[in-house]
CSV table of N, CA, C and O in Angstrom, one decimal:
chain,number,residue,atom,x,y,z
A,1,UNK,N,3.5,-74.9,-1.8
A,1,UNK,CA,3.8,-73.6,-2.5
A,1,UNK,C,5.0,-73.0,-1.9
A,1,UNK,O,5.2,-73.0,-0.7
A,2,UNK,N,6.1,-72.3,-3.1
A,2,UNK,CA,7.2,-71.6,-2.2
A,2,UNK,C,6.7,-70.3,-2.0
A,2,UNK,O,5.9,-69.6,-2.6
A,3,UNK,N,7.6,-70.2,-0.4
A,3,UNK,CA,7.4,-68.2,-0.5
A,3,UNK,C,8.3,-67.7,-1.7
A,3,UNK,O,9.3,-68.1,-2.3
A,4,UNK,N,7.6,-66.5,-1.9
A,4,UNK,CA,8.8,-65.5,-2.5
A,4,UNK,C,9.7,-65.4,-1.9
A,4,UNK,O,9.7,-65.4,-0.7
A,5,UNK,N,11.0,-65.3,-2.6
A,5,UNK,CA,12.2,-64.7,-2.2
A,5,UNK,C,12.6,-63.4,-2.2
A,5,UNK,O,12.6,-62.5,-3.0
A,6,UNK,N,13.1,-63.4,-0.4
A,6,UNK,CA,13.0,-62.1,0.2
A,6,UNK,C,14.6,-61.7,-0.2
A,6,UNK,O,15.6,-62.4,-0.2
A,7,UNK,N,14.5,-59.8,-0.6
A,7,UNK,CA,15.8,-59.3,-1.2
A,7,UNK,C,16.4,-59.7,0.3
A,7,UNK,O,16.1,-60.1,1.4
A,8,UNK,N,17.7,-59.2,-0.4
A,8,UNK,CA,18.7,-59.8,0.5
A,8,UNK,C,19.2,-58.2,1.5
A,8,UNK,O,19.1,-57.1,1.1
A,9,UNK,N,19.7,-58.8,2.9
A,9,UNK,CA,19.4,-56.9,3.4
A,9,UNK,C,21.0,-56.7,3.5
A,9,UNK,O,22.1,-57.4,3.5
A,10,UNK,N,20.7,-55.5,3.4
A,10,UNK,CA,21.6,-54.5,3.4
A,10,UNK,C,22.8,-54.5,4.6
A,10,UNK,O,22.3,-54.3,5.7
A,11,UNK,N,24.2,-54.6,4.5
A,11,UNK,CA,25.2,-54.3,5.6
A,11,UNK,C,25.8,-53.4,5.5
A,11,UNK,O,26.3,-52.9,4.5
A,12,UNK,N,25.7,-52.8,7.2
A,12,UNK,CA,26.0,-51.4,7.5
A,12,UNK,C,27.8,-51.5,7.4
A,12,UNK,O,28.5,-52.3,7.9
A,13,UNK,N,28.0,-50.5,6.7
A,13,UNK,CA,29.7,-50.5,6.7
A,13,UNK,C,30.3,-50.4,8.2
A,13,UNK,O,29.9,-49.5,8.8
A,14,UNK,N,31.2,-51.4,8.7
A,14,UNK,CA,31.2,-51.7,9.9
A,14,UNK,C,32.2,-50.9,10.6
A,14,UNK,O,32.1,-50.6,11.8
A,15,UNK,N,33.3,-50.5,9.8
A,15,UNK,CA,34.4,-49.2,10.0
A,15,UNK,C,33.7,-47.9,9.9
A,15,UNK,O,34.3,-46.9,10.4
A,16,UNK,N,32.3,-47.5,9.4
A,16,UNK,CA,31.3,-46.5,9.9
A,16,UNK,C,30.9,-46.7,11.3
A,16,UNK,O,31.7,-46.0,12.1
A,17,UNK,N,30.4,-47.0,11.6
A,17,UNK,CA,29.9,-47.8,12.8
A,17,UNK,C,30.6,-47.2,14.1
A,17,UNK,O,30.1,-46.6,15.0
A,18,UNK,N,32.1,-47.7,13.8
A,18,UNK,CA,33.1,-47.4,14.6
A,18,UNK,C,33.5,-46.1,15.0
A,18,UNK,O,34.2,-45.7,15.9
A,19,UNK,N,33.0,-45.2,14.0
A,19,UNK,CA,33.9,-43.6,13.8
A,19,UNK,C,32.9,-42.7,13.7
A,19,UNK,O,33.0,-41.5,13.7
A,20,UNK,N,31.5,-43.6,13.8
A,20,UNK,CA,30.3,-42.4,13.9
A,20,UNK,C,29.7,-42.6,14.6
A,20,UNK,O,29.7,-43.8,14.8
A,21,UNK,N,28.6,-41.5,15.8
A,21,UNK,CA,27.7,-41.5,16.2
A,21,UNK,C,26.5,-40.8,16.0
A,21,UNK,O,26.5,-39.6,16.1
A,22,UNK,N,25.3,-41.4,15.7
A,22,UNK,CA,23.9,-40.7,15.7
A,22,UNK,C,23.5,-40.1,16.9
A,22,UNK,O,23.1,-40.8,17.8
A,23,UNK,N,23.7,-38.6,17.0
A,23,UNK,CA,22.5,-38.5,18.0
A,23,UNK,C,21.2,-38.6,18.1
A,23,UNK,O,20.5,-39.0,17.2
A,24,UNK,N,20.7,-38.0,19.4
A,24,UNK,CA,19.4,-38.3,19.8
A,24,UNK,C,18.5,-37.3,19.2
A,24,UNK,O,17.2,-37.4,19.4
A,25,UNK,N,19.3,-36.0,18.4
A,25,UNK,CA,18.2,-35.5,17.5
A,25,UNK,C,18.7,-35.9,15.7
A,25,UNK,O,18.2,-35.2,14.9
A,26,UNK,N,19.4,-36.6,15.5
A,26,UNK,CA,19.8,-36.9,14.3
A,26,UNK,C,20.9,-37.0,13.6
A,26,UNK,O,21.2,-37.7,12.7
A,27,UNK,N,21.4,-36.0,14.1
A,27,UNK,CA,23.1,-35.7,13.9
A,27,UNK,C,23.5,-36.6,14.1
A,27,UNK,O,23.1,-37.4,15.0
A,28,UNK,N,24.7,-36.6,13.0
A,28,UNK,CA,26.1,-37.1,13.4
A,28,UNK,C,27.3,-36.8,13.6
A,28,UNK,O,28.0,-36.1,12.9
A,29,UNK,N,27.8,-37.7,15.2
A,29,UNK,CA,29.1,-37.1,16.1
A,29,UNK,C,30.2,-37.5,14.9
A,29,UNK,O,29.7,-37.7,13.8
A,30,UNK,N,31.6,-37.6,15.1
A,30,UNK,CA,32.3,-37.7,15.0
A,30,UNK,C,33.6,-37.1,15.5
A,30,UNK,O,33.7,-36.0,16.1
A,31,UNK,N,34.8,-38.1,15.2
A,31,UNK,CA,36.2,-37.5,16.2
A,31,UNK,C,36.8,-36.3,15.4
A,31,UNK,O,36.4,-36.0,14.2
A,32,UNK,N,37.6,-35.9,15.9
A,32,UNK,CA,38.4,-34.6,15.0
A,32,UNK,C,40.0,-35.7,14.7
A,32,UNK,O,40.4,-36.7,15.3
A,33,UNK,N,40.6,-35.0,13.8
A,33,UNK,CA,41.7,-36.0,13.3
A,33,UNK,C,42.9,-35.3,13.9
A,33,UNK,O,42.9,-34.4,14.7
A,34,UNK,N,44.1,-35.9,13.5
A,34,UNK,CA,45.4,-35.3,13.5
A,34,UNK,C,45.7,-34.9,15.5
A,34,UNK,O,46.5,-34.1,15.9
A,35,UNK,N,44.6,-36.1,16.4
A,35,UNK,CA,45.4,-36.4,17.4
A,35,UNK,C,46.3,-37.5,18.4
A,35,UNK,O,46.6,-37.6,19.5
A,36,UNK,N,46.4,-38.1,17.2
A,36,UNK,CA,47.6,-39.9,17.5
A,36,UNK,C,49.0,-39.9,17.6
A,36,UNK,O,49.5,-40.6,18.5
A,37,UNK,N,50.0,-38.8,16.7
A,37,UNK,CA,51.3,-39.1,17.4
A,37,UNK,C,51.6,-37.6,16.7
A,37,UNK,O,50.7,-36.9,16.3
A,38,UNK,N,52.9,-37.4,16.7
A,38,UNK,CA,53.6,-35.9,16.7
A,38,UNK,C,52.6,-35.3,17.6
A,38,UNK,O,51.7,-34.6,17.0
A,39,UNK,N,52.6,-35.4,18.8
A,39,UNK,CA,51.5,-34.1,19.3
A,39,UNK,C,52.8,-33.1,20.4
A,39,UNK,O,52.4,-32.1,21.0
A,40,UNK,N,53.9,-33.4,20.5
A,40,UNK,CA,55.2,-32.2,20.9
A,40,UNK,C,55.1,-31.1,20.1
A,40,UNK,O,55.5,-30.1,20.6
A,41,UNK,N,54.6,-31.1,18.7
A,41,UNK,CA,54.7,-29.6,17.5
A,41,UNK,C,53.9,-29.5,17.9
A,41,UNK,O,53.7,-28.3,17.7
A,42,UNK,N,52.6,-29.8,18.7
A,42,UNK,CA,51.3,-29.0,18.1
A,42,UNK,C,50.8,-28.8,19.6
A,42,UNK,O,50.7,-29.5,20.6
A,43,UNK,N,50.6,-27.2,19.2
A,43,UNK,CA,50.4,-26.4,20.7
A,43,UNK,C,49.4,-27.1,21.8
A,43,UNK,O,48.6,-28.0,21.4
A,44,UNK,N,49.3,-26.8,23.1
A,44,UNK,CA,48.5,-27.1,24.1
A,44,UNK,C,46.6,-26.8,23.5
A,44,UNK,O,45.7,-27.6,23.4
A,45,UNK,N,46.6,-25.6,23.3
A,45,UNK,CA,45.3,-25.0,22.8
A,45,UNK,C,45.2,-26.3,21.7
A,45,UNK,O,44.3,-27.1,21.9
A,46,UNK,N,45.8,-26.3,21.0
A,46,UNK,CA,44.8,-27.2,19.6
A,46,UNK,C,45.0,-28.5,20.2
A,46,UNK,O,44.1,-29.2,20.0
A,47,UNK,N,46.0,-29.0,21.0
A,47,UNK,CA,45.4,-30.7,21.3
A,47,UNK,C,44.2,-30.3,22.2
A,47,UNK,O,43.3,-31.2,22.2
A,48,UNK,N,44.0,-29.4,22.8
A,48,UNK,CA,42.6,-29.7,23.6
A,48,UNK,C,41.5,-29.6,22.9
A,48,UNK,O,40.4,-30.1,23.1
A,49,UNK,N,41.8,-28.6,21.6
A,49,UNK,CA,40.6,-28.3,20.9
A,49,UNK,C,40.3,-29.9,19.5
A,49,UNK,O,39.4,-30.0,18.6
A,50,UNK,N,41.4,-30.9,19.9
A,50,UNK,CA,40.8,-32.1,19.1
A,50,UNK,C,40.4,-32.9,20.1
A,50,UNK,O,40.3,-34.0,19.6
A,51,UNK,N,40.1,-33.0,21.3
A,51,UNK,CA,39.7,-34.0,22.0
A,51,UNK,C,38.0,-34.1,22.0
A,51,UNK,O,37.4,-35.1,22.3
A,52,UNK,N,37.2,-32.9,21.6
A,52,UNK,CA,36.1,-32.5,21.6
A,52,UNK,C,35.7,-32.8,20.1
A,52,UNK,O,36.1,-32.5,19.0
A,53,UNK,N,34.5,-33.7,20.7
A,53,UNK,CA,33.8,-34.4,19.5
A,53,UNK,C,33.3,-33.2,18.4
A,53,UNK,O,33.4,-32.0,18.7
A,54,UNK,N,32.8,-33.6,17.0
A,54,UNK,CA,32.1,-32.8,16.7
A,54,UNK,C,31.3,-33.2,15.3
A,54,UNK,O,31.7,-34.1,14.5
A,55,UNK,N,30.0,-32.3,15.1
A,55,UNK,CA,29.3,-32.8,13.9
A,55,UNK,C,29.5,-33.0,12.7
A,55,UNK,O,30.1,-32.0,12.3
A,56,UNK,N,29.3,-33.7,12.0
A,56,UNK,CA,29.9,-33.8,10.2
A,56,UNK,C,29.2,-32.6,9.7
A,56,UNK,O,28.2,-32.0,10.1
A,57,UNK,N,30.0,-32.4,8.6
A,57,UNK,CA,29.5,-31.6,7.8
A,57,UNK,C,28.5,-31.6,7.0
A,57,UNK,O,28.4,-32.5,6.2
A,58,UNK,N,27.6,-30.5,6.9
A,58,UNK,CA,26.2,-30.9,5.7
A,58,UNK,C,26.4,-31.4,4.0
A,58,UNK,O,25.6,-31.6,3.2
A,59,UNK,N,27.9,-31.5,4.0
A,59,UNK,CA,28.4,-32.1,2.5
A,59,UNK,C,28.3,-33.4,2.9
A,59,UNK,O,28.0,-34.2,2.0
A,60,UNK,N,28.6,-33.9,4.0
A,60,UNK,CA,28.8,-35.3,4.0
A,60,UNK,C,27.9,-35.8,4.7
A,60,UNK,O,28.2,-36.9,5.0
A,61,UNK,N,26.9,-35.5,5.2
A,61,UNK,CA,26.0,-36.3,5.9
A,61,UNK,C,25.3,-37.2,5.0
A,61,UNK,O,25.2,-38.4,5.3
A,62,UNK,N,24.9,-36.9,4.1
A,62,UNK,CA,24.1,-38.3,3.3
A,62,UNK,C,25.2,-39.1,2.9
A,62,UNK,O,24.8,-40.3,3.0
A,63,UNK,N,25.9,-39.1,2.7
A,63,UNK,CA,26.9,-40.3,2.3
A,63,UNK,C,27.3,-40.8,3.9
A,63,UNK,O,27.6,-42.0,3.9
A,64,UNK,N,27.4,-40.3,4.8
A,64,UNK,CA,27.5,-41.3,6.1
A,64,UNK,C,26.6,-41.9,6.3
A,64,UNK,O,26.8,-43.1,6.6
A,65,UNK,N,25.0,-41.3,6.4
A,65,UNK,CA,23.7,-41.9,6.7
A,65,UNK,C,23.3,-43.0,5.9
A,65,UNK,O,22.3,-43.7,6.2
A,66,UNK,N,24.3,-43.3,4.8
A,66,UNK,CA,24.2,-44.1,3.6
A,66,UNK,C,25.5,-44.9,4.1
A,66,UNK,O,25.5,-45.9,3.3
A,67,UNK,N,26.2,-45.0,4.7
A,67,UNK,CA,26.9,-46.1,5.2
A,67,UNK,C,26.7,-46.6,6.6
A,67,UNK,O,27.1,-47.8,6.9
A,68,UNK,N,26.1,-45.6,7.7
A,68,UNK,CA,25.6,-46.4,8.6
A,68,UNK,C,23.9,-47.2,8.5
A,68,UNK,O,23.5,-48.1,9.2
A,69,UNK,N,23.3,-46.5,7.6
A,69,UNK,CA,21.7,-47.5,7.4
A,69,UNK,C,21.6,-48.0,6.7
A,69,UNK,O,20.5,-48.4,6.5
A,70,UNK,N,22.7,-48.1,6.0
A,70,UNK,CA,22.9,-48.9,5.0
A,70,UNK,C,21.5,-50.6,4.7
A,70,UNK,O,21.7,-51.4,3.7
């Protein structure tokens, strides 16, 4: 007798992966943008204030949780 055929699973978008973190109560980390090159225009105060991680937004959290558990 065959087994049933098992659906096929699901892959996690792998460029998510890379740019997000779950924390340990559920959230998700992510980087702040706009700190890779021209950083001579942009004041001392704002390059330090992108180096610090920070949470997605509640607009976008199901569509990320939907690309990392995919």
């Amino acid at each position: 007798m065959r087994k049933p055929k098992a659906k096929p699973k699901l892959k996690t978008k792998r460029g998510a992966v890379k740019r997000f973190k779950l924390t340990a109560s559920g959230k998700i980390k992510r980087h702040k943008a706009f700190k890779r090159h021209i950083l001579t225009k942009k004041g001392p105060g704002r390059r330090r204030s992108l180096r610090k991680g920070v949470m997605v937004s509640d607009a976008d959290v199901e569509q990320v949780k939907r690309m990392l558990l995919a």
